[in-house]
């Protein structure tokens, strides 16, 4: 009995596992691959968000030419991105002084240009007099608009190479100096091998001037150029925008904006219908017209033309929010908006779809089935060696036009007929095992029923049960 039940459970499990099929989807779009590779990525356009059946984008599938599901992952775009800054060439001036004297003891005379940059740095006395040596340099960084993180030096390497220990200090007035970094500068050659280090890195620093000196101090270290590396600029990642005109609701001063329910909005920009308008508004979210509301935030928005200058309220930053109905209520004490309807621009960071091009093209994106379970994988398991701070090693792909198709619900008889038409020998064996197990259980139940005494019949009249 026990082995029979175990066989029944296993047969059921295998039979149902073997019956899994790719579900039908209401929408699809062709994917065009650029280049030849294994992993591709594309940004989801607003047309995909409009037609998604699940807010978590769980009904997305990537299919190959054989209608097989291929692995995919969904990535959130970063809210900001770094833009590498170009190197900045700096002007530098030599510091001369008595041999053996530290550079800190030198008095400096400074001449500045009209724009405030350094024009000259001259030690008192004749720098060409006997006993005076090159002790260091003052570097003019007053033209830099961003903090600096590195100084890179060039010099003519001697026949035996160069190896000095450089100290870097910073100042805003050429009087008070603070040490910020030190390290070796090296150019050494051994045959075809080259050991080279020409830069000193330090924490991001804003300063008008830098002073450098080296050890051993009795060696003159003549520079030919100095360049600085500013910190990388951080800028907001470009967002996609959707323009929606509000519709007046039955309540005075209330407007409704309808958006795709899966759109992860994190920026709002409002366009008022009339100039010289300032209103206080409150924003709320709603799933359906008769559903409960969820307060979002309050703000003051405006549109003005002041002395020929167009002024408008800045974008509203909100946490990433997805909702189909956005409500805006106007404080009408100041006269409201006047005539016309407001316009809302919703901004969001599109998801990035990453997939493995397994199988033969054409590939397509399918979506629009609320019953389809999520199948997205973590990007770390999809892309070998993935790191958030490194570029994603993928090729580009483009999404074609979204096409719709009606989802059909076949009759029960058609479902059974189609299933058995597509069944292979393995599935037939599994189903046969399942049916046989059920018949054996039914037979055992009937045998036990016959062995049980009928009402009013003494138990001794029935023979004891014997196992088959």
Short mmCIF file of C-alpha atoms in Angstrom, two decimals:
data_model
loop_
_atom_site.label_atom_id
_atom_site.label_comp_id
_atom_site.label_asym_id
_atom_site.label_seq_id
_atom_site.Cartn_x
_atom_site.Cartn_y
_atom_site.Cartn_z
CA UNK A 1 0.00 0.00 0.00
CA UNK A 2 2.76 2.43 0.90
CA UNK A 3 4.73 1.85 -2.28
CA UNK A 4 1.60 2.31 -4.30
CA UNK A 5 0.85 5.68 -2.74
CA UNK A 6 4.46 6.78 -3.28
CA UNK A 7 4.25 5.80 -6.94
CA UNK A 8 1.01 7.74 -7.26
CA UNK A 9 2.54 10.92 -5.82
CA UNK A 10 5.59 10.71 -8.07
CA UNK A 11 3.48 10.04 -11.12
CA UNK A 12 1.28 13.04 -10.39
CA UNK A 13 4.28 15.27 -9.88
CA UNK A 14 5.98 14.22 -13.10
CA UNK A 15 2.80 14.38 -15.09
CA UNK A 16 1.99 17.92 -14.05
CA UNK A 17 5.60 19.07 -14.42
CA UNK A 18 5.67 17.73 -17.93
CA UNK A 19 2.46 19.59 -18.80
CA UNK A 20 3.90 23.09 -18.26
CA UNK A 21 3.62 25.21 -21.39
CA UNK A 22 4.37 28.79 -22.38
CA UNK A 23 1.19 30.73 -21.57
CA UNK A 24 -0.53 32.96 -24.06
CA UNK A 25 0.10 36.70 -23.94
CA UNK A 26 -1.99 39.58 -25.17
CA UNK A 27 0.93 41.63 -26.50
CA UNK A 28 4.25 41.03 -28.18
CA UNK A 29 7.04 42.98 -29.89
CA UNK A 30 9.91 41.80 -32.06
CA UNK A 31 13.45 42.22 -30.75
CA UNK A 32 16.20 43.20 -33.19
CA UNK A 33 19.71 42.21 -32.08
CA UNK A 34 22.65 44.48 -32.85
CA UNK A 35 25.87 42.56 -33.35
CA UNK A 36 26.62 38.95 -32.53
CA UNK A 37 26.89 37.98 -28.88
CA UNK A 38 25.29 36.10 -26.01
CA UNK A 39 23.80 38.75 -23.71
CA UNK A 40 21.71 41.71 -24.85
CA UNK A 41 19.91 44.57 -23.14
CA UNK A 42 17.20 47.09 -23.99
CA UNK A 43 15.15 49.74 -22.19
CA UNK A 44 11.44 49.16 -21.83
CA UNK A 45 9.44 51.87 -23.66
CA UNK A 46 6.20 53.34 -22.36
CA UNK A 47 4.18 51.15 -24.76
CA UNK A 48 5.25 48.10 -22.75
CA UNK A 49 4.23 49.68 -19.45
CA UNK A 50 0.82 50.55 -20.92
CA UNK A 51 0.08 46.90 -21.71
CA UNK A 52 1.58 45.13 -18.69
CA UNK A 53 -0.87 42.97 -16.76
CA UNK A 54 1.21 42.82 -13.58
CA UNK A 55 2.53 45.83 -11.73
CA UNK A 56 5.76 44.00 -10.86
CA UNK A 57 6.35 43.27 -14.59
CA UNK A 58 6.17 39.57 -13.76
CA UNK A 59 4.35 38.67 -16.98
CA UNK A 60 7.33 39.59 -19.18
CA UNK A 61 8.80 36.78 -21.27
CA UNK A 62 11.54 36.71 -23.90
CA UNK A 63 10.92 34.01 -26.51
CA UNK A 64 13.19 32.71 -29.25
CA UNK A 65 12.27 31.52 -32.73
CA UNK A 66 11.18 28.12 -31.38
CA UNK A 67 8.77 29.81 -28.93
CA UNK A 68 11.01 28.83 -26.02
CA UNK A 69 11.43 31.06 -22.98
CA UNK A 70 15.00 32.33 -22.59
CA UNK A 71 16.50 33.62 -19.31
CA UNK A 72 16.04 37.31 -18.57
CA UNK A 73 16.56 39.82 -15.77
CA UNK A 74 15.13 43.25 -15.00
CA UNK A 75 17.42 46.02 -13.78
CA UNK A 76 16.52 49.36 -12.23
CA UNK A 77 18.38 52.27 -13.81
CA UNK A 78 20.48 54.26 -11.28
CA UNK A 79 19.01 57.62 -10.24
CA UNK A 80 22.27 59.35 -11.12
CA UNK A 81 25.30 58.61 -13.24
CA UNK A 82 28.92 59.71 -13.18
CA UNK A 83 30.43 61.58 -16.09
CA UNK A 84 34.24 61.34 -16.25
CA UNK A 85 35.81 64.79 -16.07
CA UNK A 86 38.47 65.80 -18.57
CA UNK A 87 42.02 66.46 -17.27
CA UNK A 88 42.78 70.11 -16.52
CA UNK A 89 46.16 71.59 -17.47
CA UNK A 90 47.54 73.80 -14.69
CA UNK A 91 50.11 76.59 -14.59
CA UNK A 92 53.03 76.04 -12.21
CA UNK A 93 55.88 78.23 -10.98
CA UNK A 94 59.25 77.20 -9.53
CA UNK A 95 60.31 78.01 -5.97
CA UNK A 96 64.03 78.80 -5.49
CA UNK A 97 65.83 79.13 -2.21
CA UNK A 98 69.07 78.43 -0.35
CA UNK A 99 70.24 74.85 -0.61
CA UNK A 100 69.14 72.77 2.36
CA UNK A 101 66.39 75.20 3.36
CA UNK A 102 62.84 73.76 3.57
CA UNK A 103 60.29 75.13 1.16
CA UNK A 104 58.02 76.13 4.06
CA UNK A 105 60.37 78.99 4.96
CA UNK A 106 60.22 80.76 1.61
CA UNK A 107 58.48 84.11 1.38
CA UNK A 108 56.37 84.44 -1.74
CA UNK A 109 55.51 87.47 -3.82
CA UNK A 110 52.37 87.05 -5.85
CA UNK A 111 51.12 88.97 -8.84
CA UNK A 112 47.60 88.23 -9.95
CA UNK A 113 45.92 88.81 -13.25
CA UNK A 114 42.61 90.56 -13.67
CA UNK A 115 40.74 87.23 -13.51
CA UNK A 116 42.41 86.35 -10.20
CA UNK A 117 44.76 83.64 -11.46
CA UNK A 118 48.40 83.46 -10.40
CA UNK A 119 50.80 85.42 -12.58
CA UNK A 120 54.18 84.86 -10.89
CA UNK A 121 55.82 83.44 -7.79
CA UNK A 122 59.28 84.80 -7.11
CA UNK A 123 61.49 84.21 -4.09
CA UNK A 124 63.26 87.36 -2.82
CA UNK A 125 66.71 87.88 -4.17
CA UNK A 126 68.33 86.63 -7.31
CA UNK A 127 67.30 83.04 -7.80
CA UNK A 128 70.35 82.57 -10.02
CA UNK A 129 72.74 83.52 -7.25
CA UNK A 130 75.21 80.98 -5.98
CA UNK A 131 73.80 78.55 -3.43
CA UNK A 132 70.21 78.78 -4.57
CA UNK A 133 68.44 75.67 -5.77
CA UNK A 134 65.05 74.60 -7.06
CA UNK A 135 63.11 73.52 -3.95
CA UNK A 136 59.56 73.05 -5.20
CA UNK A 137 56.68 74.41 -7.24
CA UNK A 138 53.51 76.38 -6.64
CA UNK A 139 50.62 75.25 -8.85
CA UNK A 140 47.80 77.62 -9.75
CA UNK A 141 44.45 75.80 -9.56
CA UNK A 142 42.24 78.85 -9.08
CA UNK A 143 40.58 78.30 -12.46
CA UNK A 144 39.28 74.85 -11.48
CA UNK A 145 35.50 74.74 -11.04
CA UNK A 146 35.36 71.34 -9.31
CA UNK A 147 37.27 69.63 -6.55
CA UNK A 148 40.50 67.94 -7.62
CA UNK A 149 41.44 64.36 -6.78
CA UNK A 150 44.81 63.90 -8.51
CA UNK A 151 47.86 65.76 -9.76
CA UNK A 152 49.77 64.27 -12.68
CA UNK A 153 53.33 65.35 -13.43
CA UNK A 154 55.57 65.07 -16.46
CA UNK A 155 59.33 65.51 -16.45
CA UNK A 156 62.27 64.49 -18.64
CA UNK A 157 63.49 61.13 -17.37
CA UNK A 158 67.24 60.82 -16.99
CA UNK A 159 69.37 57.98 -18.22
CA UNK A 160 69.12 56.26 -14.83
CA UNK A 161 65.42 57.00 -14.39
CA UNK A 162 63.68 58.99 -11.66
CA UNK A 163 62.59 58.16 -8.13
CA UNK A 164 61.52 60.90 -5.70
CA UNK A 165 59.06 61.19 -2.82
CA UNK A 166 56.61 64.02 -3.50
CA UNK A 167 54.66 65.94 -0.85
CA UNK A 168 51.53 67.90 -1.84
CA UNK A 169 50.04 70.80 0.14
CA UNK A 170 47.02 73.02 -0.50
CA UNK A 171 46.24 76.67 0.29
CA UNK A 172 43.76 79.40 -0.57
CA UNK A 173 45.94 82.40 0.37
CA UNK A 174 49.55 81.22 -0.20
CA UNK A 175 50.19 81.70 3.52
CA UNK A 176 48.49 78.85 5.33
CA UNK A 177 49.29 75.46 3.88
CA UNK A 178 47.85 72.06 4.77
CA UNK A 179 49.34 68.72 3.78
CA UNK A 180 46.94 66.56 1.76
CA UNK A 181 49.04 63.74 0.29
CA UNK A 182 52.47 62.29 -0.31
CA UNK A 183 53.80 59.47 -2.43
CA UNK A 184 56.51 58.35 -4.82
CA UNK A 185 56.98 59.47 -8.42
CA UNK A 186 58.87 56.82 -10.35
CA UNK A 187 60.07 56.18 -13.86
CA UNK A 188 62.49 53.24 -13.98
CA UNK A 189 63.51 51.12 -16.95
CA UNK A 190 65.12 47.70 -17.04
CA UNK A 191 65.52 46.50 -20.58
CA UNK A 192 62.03 46.42 -22.07
CA UNK A 193 60.37 46.61 -18.65
CA UNK A 194 59.02 49.95 -17.42
CA UNK A 195 57.97 50.87 -13.88
CA UNK A 196 56.09 54.16 -13.94
CA UNK A 197 54.05 56.29 -11.57
CA UNK A 198 53.48 59.92 -12.47
CA UNK A 199 50.47 60.88 -10.34
CA UNK A 200 49.70 61.64 -6.71
CA UNK A 201 46.12 60.89 -5.63
CA UNK A 202 44.34 62.50 -2.69
CA UNK A 203 40.88 63.03 -1.28
CA UNK A 204 38.72 65.46 -3.31
CA UNK A 205 40.08 68.91 -2.44
CA UNK A 206 39.04 72.43 -3.35
CA UNK A 207 41.95 74.87 -3.18
CA UNK A 208 43.26 77.78 -5.22
CA UNK A 209 46.90 76.74 -4.97
CA UNK A 210 48.94 73.60 -4.47
CA UNK A 211 52.57 73.38 -3.41
CA UNK A 212 54.78 70.41 -4.12
CA UNK A 213 58.24 69.56 -2.80
CA UNK A 214 60.30 66.40 -2.99
CA UNK A 215 62.94 64.35 -1.24
CA UNK A 216 65.87 64.04 -1.49
CA UNK A 217 65.79 67.82 -1.36
CA UNK A 218 69.30 68.21 -2.74
CA UNK A 219 68.16 66.94 -6.14
CA UNK A 220 66.52 69.29 -8.61
CA UNK A 221 63.32 67.90 -10.06
CA UNK A 222 62.33 69.92 -13.12
CA UNK A 223 58.73 69.54 -14.28
CA UNK A 224 57.58 70.03 -17.85
CA UNK A 225 53.80 69.95 -17.25
CA UNK A 226 51.21 69.52 -14.51
CA UNK A 227 47.63 68.33 -15.01
CA UNK A 228 44.83 67.84 -12.51
CA UNK A 229 42.03 65.28 -12.52
CA UNK A 230 38.75 66.79 -11.27
CA UNK A 231 36.27 64.57 -9.49
CA UNK A 232 33.77 62.93 -11.80
CA UNK A 233 30.62 64.96 -12.22
CA UNK A 234 27.38 63.38 -11.01
CA UNK A 235 24.26 64.08 -13.03
CA UNK A 236 20.70 62.82 -12.90
CA UNK A 237 20.08 59.91 -15.22
CA UNK A 238 17.93 61.08 -18.16
CA UNK A 239 14.33 60.15 -17.56
CA UNK A 240 11.53 59.23 -19.88
CA UNK A 241 8.53 61.54 -19.76
CA UNK A 242 4.84 61.03 -20.43
CA UNK A 243 2.55 64.02 -20.98
CA UNK A 244 -0.99 63.62 -19.63
CA UNK A 245 -3.77 66.22 -19.67
CA UNK A 246 -5.91 66.24 -16.55
CA UNK A 247 -9.64 65.62 -16.62
CA UNK A 248 -11.95 67.60 -14.37
CA UNK A 249 -13.79 65.37 -11.91
CA UNK A 250 -17.22 65.90 -10.40
CA UNK A 251 -15.64 67.60 -7.39
CA UNK A 252 -14.78 71.30 -7.88
CA UNK A 253 -11.04 71.95 -8.09
CA UNK A 254 -10.14 68.27 -8.57
CA UNK A 255 -8.39 66.86 -11.63
CA UNK A 256 -7.61 63.25 -12.54
CA UNK A 257 -4.53 62.07 -14.47
CA UNK A 258 -4.60 58.48 -15.73
CA UNK A 259 -1.24 56.71 -16.14
CA UNK A 260 -0.16 53.12 -16.85
CA UNK A 261 -0.48 51.26 -13.57
CA UNK A 262 3.04 49.79 -13.77
CA UNK A 263 4.89 53.05 -14.55
CA UNK A 264 7.46 53.74 -11.75
CA UNK A 265 7.08 57.54 -11.60
CA UNK A 266 9.63 59.49 -9.50
CA UNK A 267 9.38 63.01 -11.01
CA UNK A 268 6.38 65.26 -11.59
CA UNK A 269 6.26 68.41 -13.67
CA UNK A 270 3.11 70.49 -14.01
CA UNK A 271 2.08 72.81 -16.80
CA UNK A 272 -0.61 75.30 -15.79
CA UNK A 273 -3.08 76.55 -18.41
CA UNK A 274 -2.67 80.28 -17.68
CA UNK A 275 0.31 82.54 -17.03
CA UNK A 276 0.79 84.40 -13.75
CA UNK A 277 -0.83 81.59 -11.76
CA UNK A 278 0.23 80.41 -8.32
CA UNK A 279 -1.73 77.62 -6.63
CA UNK A 280 -1.34 75.29 -3.69
CA UNK A 281 -2.13 71.70 -4.59
CA UNK A 282 -2.39 68.35 -2.83
CA UNK A 283 -1.68 65.11 -4.67
CA UNK A 284 -3.17 61.69 -3.99
CA UNK A 285 -3.20 58.23 -5.59
CA UNK A 286 -6.11 55.94 -6.36
CA UNK A 287 -6.40 52.43 -7.77
CA UNK A 288 -9.93 52.79 -9.13
CA UNK A 289 -12.52 55.60 -9.26
CA UNK A 290 -14.48 54.35 -6.25
CA UNK A 291 -11.46 53.08 -4.32
CA UNK A 292 -9.69 54.58 -1.30
CA UNK A 293 -7.16 57.36 -1.73
CA UNK A 294 -3.56 57.50 -0.60
CA UNK A 295 -2.08 60.94 0.07
CA UNK A 296 1.16 61.63 -1.79
CA UNK A 297 2.32 65.17 -1.00
CA UNK A 298 1.46 68.88 -1.12
CA UNK A 299 3.24 71.55 -3.13
CA UNK A 300 3.01 75.06 -4.54
CA UNK A 301 3.18 75.23 -8.33
CA UNK A 302 3.32 78.33 -10.48
CA UNK A 303 3.68 79.71 -13.98
CA UNK A 304 4.75 83.36 -14.38
CA UNK A 305 5.98 85.86 -16.94
CA UNK A 306 8.00 88.38 -14.91
CA UNK A 307 9.72 91.16 -16.88
CA UNK A 308 9.91 89.00 -19.94
CA UNK A 309 11.34 86.00 -18.08
CA UNK A 310 9.35 82.76 -18.06
CA UNK A 311 9.22 81.21 -14.61
CA UNK A 312 7.77 77.82 -13.72
CA UNK A 313 7.85 75.63 -10.65
CA UNK A 314 10.66 73.04 -10.46
CA UNK A 315 10.12 69.31 -10.82
CA UNK A 316 8.67 67.53 -7.80
CA UNK A 317 10.82 64.65 -6.59
CA UNK A 318 8.89 61.70 -5.16
CA UNK A 319 9.67 58.12 -4.25
CA UNK A 320 9.18 55.70 -7.12
CA UNK A 321 5.41 55.22 -7.25
CA UNK A 322 3.10 53.31 -9.60
CA UNK A 323 -0.64 53.96 -9.67
CA UNK A 324 -3.27 54.19 -12.43
CA UNK A 325 -5.03 57.32 -11.11
CA UNK A 326 -3.34 60.48 -9.87
CA UNK A 327 -5.50 63.13 -8.23
CA UNK A 328 -4.67 66.83 -7.96
CA UNK A 329 -6.79 69.07 -5.74
CA UNK A 330 -6.47 72.84 -6.09
CA UNK A 331 -6.78 75.28 -3.22
CA UNK A 332 -9.43 77.54 -4.73
CA UNK A 333 -9.08 80.36 -2.23
CA UNK A 334 -6.74 82.20 -4.60
CA UNK A 335 -8.99 81.82 -7.61
CA UNK A 336 -7.81 78.38 -8.71
CA UNK A 337 -6.40 77.77 -12.19
CA UNK A 338 -8.81 79.85 -14.20
CA UNK A 339 -9.99 78.37 -17.50
CA UNK A 340 -8.36 75.36 -19.08
CA UNK A 341 -6.95 72.07 -17.85
CA UNK A 342 -3.60 71.38 -16.19
CA UNK A 343 -1.02 69.08 -17.76
CA UNK A 344 1.15 66.66 -15.80
CA UNK A 345 4.47 65.36 -17.10
CA UNK A 346 5.36 62.08 -15.38
CA UNK A 347 9.04 61.14 -15.37
CA UNK A 348 10.48 57.71 -14.65
CA UNK A 349 13.64 55.64 -14.99
CA UNK A 350 12.90 52.84 -17.48
CA UNK A 351 13.66 49.28 -16.49
CA UNK A 352 16.46 47.63 -18.38
CA UNK A 353 15.72 44.18 -19.76
CA UNK A 354 18.76 41.88 -19.97
CA UNK A 355 18.39 38.50 -21.65
CA UNK A 356 20.47 35.62 -22.99
CA UNK A 357 20.04 34.98 -26.71
CA UNK A 358 19.66 31.21 -26.45
CA UNK A 359 18.37 29.47 -29.55
CA UNK A 360 17.69 30.89 -32.98
CA UNK A 361 16.09 34.22 -33.83
CA UNK A 362 13.74 35.92 -34.28
CA UNK A 363 13.41 36.88 -30.63
CA UNK A 364 10.35 38.63 -29.30
CA UNK A 365 9.06 40.11 -26.07
CA UNK A 366 5.71 38.79 -24.84
CA UNK A 367 3.59 40.25 -22.04
CA UNK A 368 0.01 40.94 -21.01
CA UNK A 369 -1.15 37.86 -19.07
CA UNK A 370 -2.19 38.43 -15.42
CA UNK A 371 -1.96 34.69 -14.66
CA UNK A 372 1.67 34.35 -15.80
CA UNK A 373 4.01 33.94 -12.79
CA UNK A 374 7.25 35.96 -12.56
CA UNK A 375 10.28 34.27 -14.12
CA UNK A 376 12.94 37.02 -13.98
CA UNK A 377 16.33 36.01 -12.61
CA UNK A 378 18.77 38.11 -10.57
CA UNK A 379 21.17 39.85 -12.91
CA UNK A 380 24.13 38.41 -10.97
CA UNK A 381 23.10 34.89 -11.96
CA UNK A 382 22.53 35.93 -15.57
CA UNK A 383 25.72 37.92 -16.27
CA UNK A 384 29.00 36.27 -15.16
CA UNK A 385 31.22 38.62 -13.17
CA UNK A 386 28.55 41.29 -12.80
CA UNK A 387 29.45 44.24 -10.56
CA UNK A 388 27.28 47.28 -9.92
CA UNK A 389 30.22 49.68 -10.34
CA UNK A 390 31.31 48.26 -13.70
CA UNK A 391 29.75 48.58 -17.16
CA UNK A 392 27.41 45.77 -18.06
CA UNK A 393 29.06 43.55 -20.74
CA UNK A 394 26.05 43.40 -23.06
CA UNK A 395 25.15 44.23 -26.64
CA UNK A 396 22.31 46.53 -27.59
CA UNK A 397 18.91 45.37 -28.79
CA UNK A 398 15.95 47.31 -30.14
CA UNK A 399 12.28 46.67 -29.56
CA UNK A 400 9.85 46.86 -32.45
CA UNK A 401 6.24 47.99 -32.48
CA UNK A 402 3.94 46.45 -29.89
CA UNK A 403 1.28 44.21 -31.40
CA UNK A 404 -1.83 42.97 -29.63
CA UNK A 405 -3.79 39.75 -29.94
CA UNK A 406 -6.93 38.52 -28.22
CA UNK A 407 -6.47 35.90 -25.54
CA UNK A 408 -8.74 32.94 -26.29
CA UNK A 409 -10.15 30.58 -23.69
CA UNK A 410 -10.72 27.19 -25.38
CA UNK A 411 -13.39 24.79 -24.20
CA UNK A 412 -12.47 21.97 -21.83
CA UNK A 413 -12.79 19.33 -24.57
CA UNK A 414 -10.43 21.31 -26.81
CA UNK A 415 -7.90 21.65 -24.01
CA UNK A 416 -7.85 17.87 -23.49
CA UNK A 417 -7.66 17.17 -27.22
CA UNK A 418 -4.78 19.64 -27.79
CA UNK A 419 -2.93 18.32 -24.77
CA UNK A 420 -3.03 14.69 -25.92
CA UNK A 421 -2.09 15.71 -29.46
CA UNK A 422 1.09 17.30 -28.12
CA UNK A 423 1.86 14.49 -25.68
CA UNK A 424 4.99 12.40 -26.31
CA UNK A 425 5.74 8.83 -25.24
CA UNK A 426 7.16 9.88 -21.90
CA UNK A 427 4.01 11.74 -21.02
CA UNK A 428 1.88 8.82 -22.19
CA UNK A 429 3.84 6.51 -19.88
CA UNK A 430 3.40 8.88 -16.99
CA UNK A 431 -0.32 9.19 -17.58
CA UNK A 432 -0.62 5.42 -17.93
CA UNK A 433 1.15 4.96 -14.59
CA UNK A 434 -1.15 7.48 -13.00
CA UNK A 435 -4.32 5.80 -14.31
CA UNK A 436 -3.06 2.35 -13.31
CA UNK A 437 -2.30 3.56 -9.78
CA UNK A 438 -5.79 5.02 -9.47
CA UNK A 439 -7.38 1.76 -10.67
CA UNK A 440 -5.34 -0.26 -8.15
CA UNK A 441 -6.42 1.99 -5.31
CA UNK A 442 -10.06 1.70 -6.37
CA UNK A 443 -9.73 -2.10 -6.51
CA UNK A 444 -8.22 -2.21 -3.03
CA UNK A 445 -11.00 -0.03 -1.70
CA UNK A 446 -13.66 -2.33 -3.19
CA UNK A 447 -11.93 -5.39 -1.74
CA UNK A 448 -11.84 -3.81 1.71
CA UNK A 449 -15.50 -2.90 1.40
CA UNK A 450 -16.46 -6.50 0.67
CA UNK A 451 -14.52 -7.72 3.70
CA UNK A 452 -16.42 -5.41 6.04
CA UNK A 453 -19.57 -6.90 7.69
CA UNK A 454 -22.95 -5.57 6.60
CA UNK A 455 -25.30 -3.97 9.16
CA UNK A 456 -26.80 -6.70 11.37
CA UNK A 457 -24.37 -9.35 10.20
CA UNK A 458 -22.10 -10.89 12.86
CA UNK A 459 -18.38 -10.27 12.26
CA UNK A 460 -17.65 -14.02 12.53
CA UNK A 461 -19.56 -14.66 9.32
CA UNK A 462 -16.94 -12.81 7.26
CA UNK A 463 -13.48 -14.30 6.63
CA UNK A 464 -10.57 -12.20 7.87
CA UNK A 465 -8.94 -9.79 5.46
CA UNK A 466 -6.00 -11.19 3.62
CA UNK A 467 -3.48 -8.98 1.88
CA UNK A 468 -3.37 -9.54 -1.87
#
